[in-house]
Each structure stands twice: as structure tokens, then as C-alpha cells.
Amino acid sequence: MSDILRYHAEQLYAQELEELKKDDPGKRPQNWLLTPQSVVTYLIGGKLKNGFEVTPKYIGSKRLMEIAVATLATDRALLLYGLPGTAKSWVSEHLAAAISGDSTLIIQGTAGTSEESVRYGWNYARLLAEGPTRNALVETPVMRAMQEGKIARIEELTRIGADVQDTLITILSEKTLPIPELNTEVQATKGFNIIATANNRDKGVNELSSALKRRFNTVILPVPDSMEEEIDIVRRRVESFEKTMELPAEKPAIEEIRRIVTIFRELRNGVTLDGKTKLKSPGGTLSTAEAISVVNNGLTLAAWFGDGTLNAADLAAGIIGAVVKDPVQDKLVWQEYLETVVKTREEWKDVYRACRDLA
Ligand SMILES: Nc1ncnc2c1ncn2[C@@H]1O[C@H](COP(=O)(O)OP(=O)(O)O)[C@@H](O)[C@H]1O
Ligand SMILES: [Mg+2]
């Protein structure tokens, strides 16, 4: 198995899911693999009765995860909403893995997502040869989830055109998918539900119609509350990246991660951590996910072109790339931050130099 670049959550955490199942005598919604409590334990981590350690996947509010899981046990669907990089897709994948044992029933929402990719399509060769038969019908992930009583995932729901979005209304309210061509329908099996994600920074989004909105419970995923929480997220994700990529590099010092997270939080919040200096914020989102990429990229540079130890020079290009998305406005914001904040920090001389060298 080891040359697969990215495993699905249910593969990667198969053992955890297995242990959770063993330790899970309670009542559960029909066709769920785990009880709602165990799904939450899978998400936020914890120790099982037999001593087995479940690693945290989502770092943040347990209550939010309880609300998300409880929603999926109702007749409403779940909408995970928030800034880019706040773990919406990540949580959606893990929820589907823990509830249905399958996170792969997924539709990527784009401006070009058509009704056929939400409901069902046709294999045209078959359609011409046989006419409209069940064999000629191409099932979508949503249709399969309905039949199998599983969770379907729709990524970036608001990028899908409003007319196509609304095809979900019947599916979510009647729990059925009519197939008029065959004069039949697919009725959803218990356990079926939908997790959609959407972010509020995208341009060209299509707001949900109020009819559709009413079929969703919205859970807003926030940017991490505290510095320590955010450092913890970055550290964990970087460790797993390092393992997958088998990088010949040292584990990054927590101090390097702290510096990246500090820069991101200060610029995001428009004020230094000590609250003394007001800053301009760049146009981009500077999410935790981007902090993770900056460290991952730095680590890769250090591994293949450096001495295997992450240092400021390996990080500089990534930091600037993340902050400066607009070559005019953001550049000024970054210059100002560099000169008024980075330069004045005694222990940050290496960052200052590395960033200046690149400018
Ligand atoms: N609170 C968090 N807990 C755990 N991981 C997080 C958290 N916030 C962000 N991440 C990490 O950020 C990365 C990107 O998240 P993703 O789900 O792709 O974001 P989006 O909200 O844009 O869908 C994931 O690898 C995830 O592990
Ligand atoms: Mg996403």
C-alpha cells in the first residue's frame, strides 16, 4: 500500500475506527458504523476504555463537532461554512469516514457542475444501443449514498450554479431521487445524509436559495482561537506530511513553527501579539492551512537543497508567497511589517535577513 500518495481517512485511520467500533456498545442511528459519541471521539481524540489512544483530527471546540454529528442524525443536512483553510473539507472527510466508513462519495462543486453530476447521468453508447435502461444510467456519488445509506459529500456547494443546487431540494426533503426516464425513483436508505462545505471568501459564489438553506444546518468553523491551538495543528499536519513524503529532514523545531504562526496571526488580526502595534492586513486569508504549507515547503527545501534542518531561509519564500497575493497592495503591507515588526525583534534577525535577501 505504501506508494499511494494520499490515503482516504478510513484507510489511514482504519485501526482507530476498528478500536472505536469494539468499544462502542451504545445505540446508534441506523446504518451508522459508530455511535454519535464515538464519532466525536474519533474527531477530537481521546483515550478508550481499553487504553487505546485516538488521535485528534479536528483541533478546536468539541461542542461544534457534537452539533455537526447530531445534525447528521436528523433529517437535515450539514453545511460546514467558514474561511478557506479552516478544516471544512478535512472535517467532512473524517465525518463521512467515521459514520459511513466511506469518505469517497464526493462531488467537487464548480461553476461547471451539472445536474447530471448531482443526480444521475447516462452512458450515451448504452443509451443509444439499449434505450433508457437501468444499465445505461450512470450513478452519481449522491445516488450511491442514497442507495447505500451513506454520507455524500459536496465540496464548495456555493460554487455550483443556483439551478443545479436546487436539485438537492427534493433529495433532501423527500429523500428520494425521481428517475422519470425509467418511471422509477431511488428512495434513500437510513443513514443517508449530505455534508456540504462552502467558504465565505470566494468570489462568484451562488448563495443558497432559502428553500435549500432550510434543509441545512450550518456549522461555522472558526480560525483557531489561541496561538497554542494553531501551533498544535500546524505541528501535527507537518509531522504527517513529513512521514508521507519520507523527507530526509529533521522534525522542525517548534520555535520555527511558532514564528510562522505568529506572523500569520499578527497579519491576520492587524495587530501585534502584544497588542501594541497596529498593522495593515493583506488581502489573502492567511489561514492555518497556509501556515501548514509554508512549513511543508520550507521543510522540503531544507531536505533537498539545505542541510535537512529547517531555517529562516527555507521559510522566507513561502511566507512572502502566502502574504503577498496582490503584487502592489500586499507588498506594501509586507514591507511595513518587515521593517516595523520583524526588524525590531532581536531573535528574528535571521528571518529579517532572509526576507530582505529575497525582496
Ligand atoms: N482546527 C483544525 N484542526 C485540525 N486541522 C486543521 C484545523 N484547521 C485547519 N486544519 C488543517 O488545515 C488543512 C486544510 O483544511 P481544509 O479542510 O482543506 O480547509 P477548507 O476549510 O478550506 O476546506 C487540513 O490539512 C487541516 O488538517
Ligand atoms: Mg475545502
Short mmCIF file of C-alpha atoms and ligand atoms in Angstrom, two decimals:
data_model
loop_
_atom_site.label_atom_id
_atom_site.label_comp_id
_atom_site.label_asym_id
_atom_site.label_seq_id
_atom_site.Cartn_x
_atom_site.Cartn_y
_atom_site.Cartn_z
CA MET A 1 0.00 0.00 0.00
CA SER A 2 2.86 2.33 0.65
CA ASP A 3 3.22 4.08 -2.70
CA ILE A 4 -0.20 5.67 -2.58
CA LEU A 5 0.27 9.41 -2.29
CA ARG A 6 -2.76 10.11 -0.17
CA TYR A 7 -4.93 7.65 1.66
CA HIS A 8 -8.57 8.20 2.47
CA ALA A 9 -9.31 8.86 6.12
CA GLU A 10 -10.97 5.44 6.54
CA GLN A 11 -7.79 3.76 5.24
CA LEU A 12 -5.34 5.88 7.14
CA TYR A 13 -7.23 5.57 10.42
CA ALA A 14 -8.61 2.08 9.89
CA GLN A 15 -7.17 0.86 13.15
CA GLU A 16 -8.63 3.71 15.18
CA LEU A 17 -12.04 3.14 13.63
CA GLU A 18 -11.76 -0.57 14.39
CA GLU A 19 -10.87 0.05 18.03
CA LEU A 20 -13.67 2.58 18.39
CA LYS A 21 -16.14 0.07 16.99
CA LYS A 22 -15.06 -2.56 19.52
CA ASP A 23 -15.55 -0.17 22.40
CA ASP A 24 -18.93 1.09 21.27
CA PRO A 25 -21.91 -0.81 22.71
CA GLY A 26 -24.44 2.05 22.66
CA LYS A 27 -27.42 2.63 20.43
CA ARG A 28 -26.67 4.31 17.13
CA PRO A 29 -28.59 5.74 14.21
CA GLN A 30 -29.36 3.06 11.65
CA ASN A 31 -26.51 2.25 9.26
CA TRP A 32 -24.03 4.28 11.25
CA LEU A 33 -20.81 2.40 11.96
CA LEU A 34 -20.29 4.18 15.27
CA THR A 35 -22.39 5.83 17.93
CA PRO A 36 -22.52 9.63 17.75
CA GLN A 37 -20.31 9.84 20.87
CA SER A 38 -17.68 7.66 19.26
CA VAL A 39 -17.77 9.70 16.07
CA VAL A 40 -16.98 12.77 18.18
CA THR A 41 -14.21 10.89 19.98
CA TYR A 42 -12.78 9.93 16.60
CA LEU A 43 -12.81 13.61 15.58
CA ILE A 44 -11.40 15.24 18.68
CA GLY A 45 -9.36 12.33 20.03
CA GLY A 46 -9.31 10.67 23.40
CA LYS A 47 -8.44 7.55 25.35
CA LEU A 48 -10.67 4.47 25.03
CA LYS A 49 -11.57 2.22 27.95
CA ASN A 50 -9.03 -0.35 26.81
CA GLY A 51 -6.29 2.27 26.86
CA PHE A 52 -6.16 2.81 23.10
CA GLU A 53 -5.31 6.41 22.13
CA VAL A 54 -7.40 8.02 19.42
CA THR A 55 -5.53 10.90 17.78
CA PRO A 56 -7.32 14.24 17.40
CA LYS A 57 -8.29 15.09 13.83
CA TYR A 58 -10.08 18.37 14.48
CA ILE A 59 -8.49 20.69 16.99
CA GLY A 60 -10.97 23.10 18.43
CA SER A 61 -14.39 23.12 20.03
CA LYS A 62 -15.84 19.72 20.96
CA ARG A 63 -19.29 21.28 21.08
CA LEU A 64 -19.08 22.25 17.41
CA MET A 65 -18.31 18.67 16.49
CA GLU A 66 -21.21 17.43 18.62
CA ILE A 67 -23.54 19.80 16.81
CA ALA A 68 -22.20 18.64 13.43
CA VAL A 69 -22.60 14.96 14.30
CA ALA A 70 -26.05 15.45 15.82
CA THR A 71 -27.17 17.25 12.68
CA LEU A 72 -26.27 14.26 10.57
CA ALA A 73 -28.55 12.11 12.70
CA THR A 74 -31.52 14.36 11.89
CA ASP A 75 -33.33 14.84 8.61
CA ARG A 76 -31.33 17.96 7.93
CA ALA A 77 -28.08 18.06 6.02
CA LEU A 78 -24.90 19.65 7.33
CA LEU A 79 -23.26 22.74 5.87
CA LEU A 80 -19.73 23.45 7.07
CA TYR A 81 -19.11 27.10 6.47
CA GLY A 82 -16.15 29.39 7.06
CA LEU A 83 -12.97 30.94 5.76
CA PRO A 84 -10.73 28.91 3.45
CA GLY A 85 -8.38 26.63 5.34
CA THR A 86 -10.49 26.19 8.47
CA ALA A 87 -10.66 22.39 8.03
CA LYS A 88 -14.11 22.19 6.43
CA SER A 89 -13.10 19.57 3.87
CA TRP A 90 -10.97 17.81 6.44
CA VAL A 91 -13.82 17.55 8.96
CA SER A 92 -16.22 16.48 6.22
CA GLU A 93 -13.91 13.66 5.16
CA HIS A 94 -13.47 12.41 8.71
CA LEU A 95 -17.17 12.62 9.50
CA ALA A 96 -18.00 10.52 6.44
CA ALA A 97 -15.24 8.05 7.29
CA ALA A 98 -16.42 7.60 10.87
CA ILE A 99 -20.14 7.45 10.14
CA SER A 100 -20.23 5.50 6.86
CA GLY A 101 -16.74 4.05 6.65
CA ASP A 102 -16.51 5.74 3.26
CA SER A 103 -15.39 9.29 2.55
CA THR A 104 -15.18 8.87 -1.21
CA LEU A 105 -18.76 9.66 -2.22
CA ILE A 106 -17.81 13.18 -3.15
CA ILE A 107 -18.80 15.82 -5.66
CA GLN A 108 -16.48 18.76 -6.22
CA GLY A 109 -18.63 21.82 -6.75
CA THR A 110 -17.54 24.08 -9.59
CA ALA A 111 -19.23 26.60 -11.84
CA GLY A 112 -19.48 23.75 -14.35
CA THR A 113 -21.10 21.16 -12.07
CA SER A 114 -24.15 19.96 -13.94
CA GLU A 115 -27.38 18.39 -12.84
CA GLU A 116 -26.14 15.06 -14.22
CA SER A 117 -23.24 15.03 -11.82
CA VAL A 118 -25.54 15.59 -8.86
CA ARG A 119 -28.48 13.33 -9.77
CA TYR A 120 -27.57 10.81 -12.46
CA GLY A 121 -26.22 10.75 -15.99
CA TRP A 122 -26.32 8.46 -18.99
CA ASN A 123 -23.78 6.30 -20.70
CA TYR A 124 -24.58 7.51 -24.19
CA ALA A 125 -23.27 4.47 -26.06
CA ARG A 126 -25.55 2.27 -23.99
CA LEU A 127 -28.39 4.74 -24.16
CA LEU A 128 -28.26 4.66 -27.97
CA ALA A 129 -27.94 0.90 -28.09
CA GLU A 130 -30.47 -0.06 -25.42
CA GLY A 131 -32.57 3.00 -24.86
CA PRO A 132 -33.04 4.29 -21.32
CA THR A 133 -32.40 1.29 -19.10
CA ARG A 134 -31.02 0.98 -15.62
CA ASN A 135 -27.82 -0.27 -17.22
CA ALA A 136 -27.39 2.87 -19.24
CA LEU A 137 -27.81 5.05 -16.19
CA VAL A 138 -24.67 6.44 -14.59
CA GLU A 139 -24.96 6.75 -10.85
CA THR A 140 -23.55 9.77 -9.06
CA PRO A 141 -21.98 9.73 -5.60
CA VAL A 142 -25.20 11.22 -4.22
CA MET A 143 -27.29 8.46 -5.76
CA ARG A 144 -24.97 5.80 -4.41
CA ALA A 145 -25.02 7.33 -0.96
CA MET A 146 -28.82 7.27 -1.04
CA GLN A 147 -28.91 3.62 -2.02
CA GLU A 148 -26.26 2.53 0.45
CA GLY A 149 -27.36 4.67 3.37
CA LYS A 150 -24.10 6.60 3.49
CA ILE A 151 -22.89 10.17 3.73
CA ALA A 152 -22.38 12.03 0.45
CA ARG A 153 -20.03 14.99 0.41
CA ILE A 154 -20.42 18.10 -1.71
CA GLU A 155 -17.40 20.36 -1.74
CA GLU A 156 -17.78 24.10 -2.35
CA LEU A 157 -21.54 23.96 -2.70
CA THR A 158 -21.86 27.69 -3.36
CA ARG A 159 -19.72 27.47 -6.47
CA ILE A 160 -22.40 25.35 -8.11
CA GLY A 161 -24.99 27.24 -10.13
CA ALA A 162 -28.21 28.01 -8.24
CA ASP A 163 -30.40 25.90 -10.55
CA VAL A 164 -28.21 22.85 -10.05
CA GLN A 165 -28.02 23.43 -6.29
CA ASP A 166 -31.76 23.34 -6.13
CA THR A 167 -31.89 19.79 -7.47
CA LEU A 168 -30.85 18.91 -3.92
CA ILE A 169 -34.13 20.14 -2.52
CA THR A 170 -36.14 17.07 -3.50
CA ILE A 171 -33.33 14.80 -2.43
CA LEU A 172 -33.14 16.43 0.99
CA SER A 173 -36.81 16.99 1.67
CA GLU A 174 -38.43 13.95 0.06
CA LYS A 175 -35.34 11.75 0.50
CA THR A 176 -35.97 10.45 -2.96
CA LEU A 177 -34.44 10.82 -6.39
CA PRO A 178 -37.01 10.55 -9.15
CA ILE A 179 -35.88 8.96 -12.45
CA PRO A 180 -38.69 9.92 -14.80
CA GLU A 181 -37.00 8.31 -17.82
CA LEU A 182 -37.36 4.91 -16.18
CA ASN A 183 -40.56 5.77 -14.44
CA THR A 184 -38.99 4.96 -11.13
CA GLU A 185 -37.17 6.52 -8.22
CA VAL A 186 -34.40 5.83 -5.75
CA GLN A 187 -35.55 6.09 -2.16
CA ALA A 188 -32.83 6.94 0.31
CA THR A 189 -31.85 4.29 2.83
CA LYS A 190 -31.47 5.24 6.50
CA GLY A 191 -28.02 6.60 7.20
CA PHE A 192 -28.04 8.75 4.08
CA ASN A 193 -27.22 12.39 4.52
CA ILE A 194 -25.19 15.14 2.90
CA ILE A 195 -22.27 17.17 4.18
CA ALA A 196 -21.61 20.26 2.11
CA THR A 197 -18.79 22.75 2.52
CA ALA A 198 -18.71 26.36 1.42
CA ASN A 199 -16.43 29.26 2.11
CA ASN A 200 -17.30 32.88 2.57
CA ARG A 201 -14.30 34.44 0.86
CA ASP A 202 -14.86 33.14 -2.65
CA LYS A 203 -15.76 35.43 -5.48
CA GLY A 204 -18.52 34.45 -7.86
CA VAL A 205 -20.44 32.34 -5.37
CA ASN A 206 -24.10 31.45 -5.68
CA GLU A 207 -25.90 31.95 -2.40
CA LEU A 208 -28.16 29.08 -1.42
CA SER A 209 -31.82 29.64 -2.10
CA SER A 210 -33.81 29.96 1.09
CA ALA A 211 -35.64 26.73 0.26
CA LEU A 212 -32.33 24.89 0.16
CA LYS A 213 -30.86 26.73 3.14
CA ARG A 214 -33.73 25.48 5.24
CA ARG A 215 -32.64 21.90 4.55
CA PHE A 216 -29.21 22.53 6.01
CA ASN A 217 -27.91 23.17 9.50
CA THR A 218 -24.93 25.46 9.23
CA VAL A 219 -21.89 24.95 11.42
CA ILE A 220 -19.31 27.70 11.16
CA LEU A 221 -15.74 26.52 11.57
CA PRO A 222 -13.66 29.34 13.08
CA VAL A 223 -9.97 30.13 12.72
CA PRO A 224 -8.15 28.68 15.73
CA ASP A 225 -8.77 30.60 18.92
CA SER A 226 -5.41 30.52 20.54
CA MET A 227 -1.85 30.60 19.41
CA GLU A 228 -1.10 27.28 21.11
CA GLU A 229 -4.00 25.59 19.34
CA GLU A 230 -2.82 26.81 15.97
CA ILE A 231 0.77 25.74 16.62
CA ASP A 232 -0.51 22.33 17.60
CA ILE A 233 -2.48 21.99 14.35
CA VAL A 234 0.48 23.00 12.23
CA ARG A 235 2.83 20.69 14.11
CA ARG A 236 0.60 17.67 13.69
CA ARG A 237 -0.07 18.23 10.00
CA VAL A 238 3.59 18.88 9.25
CA GLU A 239 4.59 15.69 11.03
CA SER A 240 2.22 13.66 8.94
CA PHE A 241 3.41 15.37 5.76
CA GLU A 242 7.00 14.58 6.65
CA LYS A 243 6.09 10.95 7.19
CA THR A 244 4.20 10.59 3.89
CA MET A 245 6.89 12.31 1.86
CA GLU A 246 9.67 10.42 3.64
CA LEU A 247 11.71 13.59 3.73
CA PRO A 248 15.32 13.38 4.80
CA ALA A 249 14.81 16.26 7.20
CA GLU A 250 14.79 16.84 10.93
CA LYS A 251 11.50 17.44 12.66
CA PRO A 252 11.06 21.23 12.54
CA ALA A 253 11.80 22.99 15.78
CA ILE A 254 8.63 24.11 17.49
CA GLU A 255 10.20 27.59 17.60
CA GLU A 256 10.16 27.81 13.79
CA ILE A 257 6.50 26.86 13.73
CA ARG A 258 5.80 29.42 16.44
CA ARG A 259 7.37 32.17 14.35
CA ILE A 260 5.31 31.31 11.28
CA VAL A 261 2.10 31.15 13.28
CA THR A 262 2.99 34.44 14.98
CA ILE A 263 3.50 36.19 11.63
CA PHE A 264 0.24 34.79 10.30
CA ARG A 265 -1.80 35.66 13.37
CA GLU A 266 -0.41 39.18 13.63
CA LEU A 267 -1.07 39.99 10.00
CA ARG A 268 -4.48 38.30 10.08
CA ASN A 269 -5.56 40.20 13.19
CA GLY A 270 -3.98 43.50 12.13
CA VAL A 271 -2.14 43.94 15.41
CA THR A 272 1.00 42.52 17.03
CA LEU A 273 0.57 39.82 19.68
CA ASP A 274 1.42 42.24 22.47
CA GLY A 275 -1.36 44.49 21.18
CA LYS A 276 0.99 47.48 20.91
CA THR A 277 1.40 47.95 17.15
CA LYS A 278 -1.45 48.22 14.69
CA LEU A 279 -0.78 46.55 11.35
CA LYS A 280 -2.39 46.50 7.95
CA SER A 281 -3.79 43.12 6.91
CA PRO A 282 -3.03 41.68 3.50
CA GLY A 283 -5.85 40.72 1.13
CA GLY A 284 -5.38 36.95 1.35
CA THR A 285 -6.74 34.81 4.16
CA LEU A 286 -3.52 33.60 5.83
CA SER A 287 -5.26 30.52 7.15
CA THR A 288 -3.80 27.76 9.26
CA ALA A 289 -3.78 25.65 6.12
CA GLU A 290 -1.40 28.15 4.53
CA ALA A 291 0.84 28.15 7.57
CA ILE A 292 0.99 24.37 7.17
CA SER A 293 2.01 24.72 3.52
CA VAL A 294 4.68 27.27 4.32
CA VAL A 295 6.29 24.92 6.83
CA ASN A 296 5.89 21.93 4.49
CA ASN A 297 7.51 23.81 1.62
CA GLY A 298 10.29 25.05 3.85
CA LEU A 299 10.93 21.56 5.09
CA THR A 300 11.12 20.24 1.55
CA LEU A 301 13.62 22.94 0.61
CA ALA A 302 15.66 22.14 3.70
CA ALA A 303 15.57 18.42 2.91
CA TRP A 304 16.55 18.56 -0.75
CA PHE A 305 18.53 21.79 -1.03
CA GLY A 306 19.62 22.56 2.51
CA ASP A 307 21.20 20.73 5.40
CA GLY A 308 17.99 18.98 6.46
CA THR A 309 17.28 21.44 9.24
CA LEU A 310 14.51 23.95 8.70
CA ASN A 311 15.76 27.51 8.99
CA ALA A 312 14.61 31.04 8.16
CA ALA A 313 16.00 30.97 4.62
CA ASP A 314 13.89 27.92 3.80
CA LEU A 315 10.77 29.63 5.08
CA ALA A 316 11.18 33.13 3.65
CA ALA A 317 9.93 32.44 0.13
CA GLY A 318 6.90 30.60 1.46
CA ILE A 319 6.00 33.36 3.91
CA ILE A 320 6.21 36.05 1.26
CA GLY A 321 4.25 33.89 -1.18
CA ALA A 322 1.48 33.41 1.36
CA VAL A 323 1.29 37.05 2.41
CA VAL A 324 1.80 38.81 -0.92
CA LYS A 325 -1.08 37.71 -3.11
CA ASP A 326 -1.56 41.11 -4.67
CA PRO A 327 1.73 42.43 -6.03
CA VAL A 328 1.01 46.07 -5.15
CA GLN A 329 -1.15 46.36 -2.01
CA ASP A 330 0.07 43.28 -0.17
CA LYS A 331 3.67 44.07 -0.95
CA LEU A 332 3.40 47.36 0.91
CA VAL A 333 1.72 45.64 3.83
CA TRP A 334 4.52 43.10 3.98
CA GLN A 335 7.30 45.71 3.67
CA GLU A 336 5.82 47.65 6.53
CA TYR A 337 5.53 44.57 8.71
CA LEU A 338 9.08 43.56 7.87
CA GLU A 339 10.53 46.94 8.77
CA THR A 340 8.40 47.82 11.78
CA VAL A 341 7.97 44.43 13.44
CA VAL A 342 10.32 41.72 12.17
CA LYS A 343 13.37 44.00 12.16
CA THR A 344 12.90 45.05 15.76
CA ARG A 345 12.78 41.52 17.19
CA GLU A 346 16.21 40.51 18.38
CA GLU A 347 15.64 36.76 17.89
CA TRP A 348 14.16 37.27 14.41
CA LYS A 349 17.27 38.73 12.74
CA ASP A 350 17.59 35.63 10.54
CA VAL A 351 14.00 35.97 9.31
CA TYR A 352 14.54 39.62 8.55
CA ARG A 353 17.71 38.95 6.61
CA ALA A 354 16.26 36.01 4.68
CA CYS A 355 13.18 38.01 3.67
CA ARG A 356 15.19 41.08 2.74
CA ASP A 357 17.51 38.99 0.58
CA LEU A 358 14.52 37.78 -1.42
CA ALA A 359 12.96 41.18 -1.95
N1 LIG B 1 -8.92 23.32 13.65
C1 LIG B 1 -8.19 22.48 12.90
N2 LIG B 1 -7.94 21.22 13.35
C2 LIG B 1 -7.21 20.36 12.62
N3 LIG B 1 -6.71 20.63 11.40
C3 LIG B 1 -6.91 21.86 10.90
C4 LIG B 1 -7.67 22.83 11.63
N4 LIG B 1 -7.70 23.97 10.88
C5 LIG B 1 -7.03 23.70 9.74
N5 LIG B 1 -6.55 22.44 9.74
C6 LIG B 1 -5.75 21.82 8.68
O1 LIG B 1 -5.79 22.65 7.56
C7 LIG B 1 -5.77 21.90 6.37
C8 LIG B 1 -6.70 22.47 5.33
O2 LIG B 1 -8.01 22.32 5.69
P1 LIG B 1 -9.17 22.14 4.61
O3 LIG B 1 -10.14 21.21 5.20
O4 LIG B 1 -8.64 21.83 3.27
O5 LIG B 1 -9.75 23.64 4.59
P2 LIG B 1 -11.09 24.18 3.96
O6 LIG B 1 -11.81 24.75 5.14
O7 LIG B 1 -10.66 25.26 3.03
O8 LIG B 1 -11.81 23.05 3.31
C9 LIG B 1 -6.09 20.47 6.75
O9 LIG B 1 -4.95 19.71 6.49
C10 LIG B 1 -6.35 20.50 8.23
O10 LIG B 1 -5.69 19.46 8.84
MG MG B 2 -12.24 22.76 1.28
#
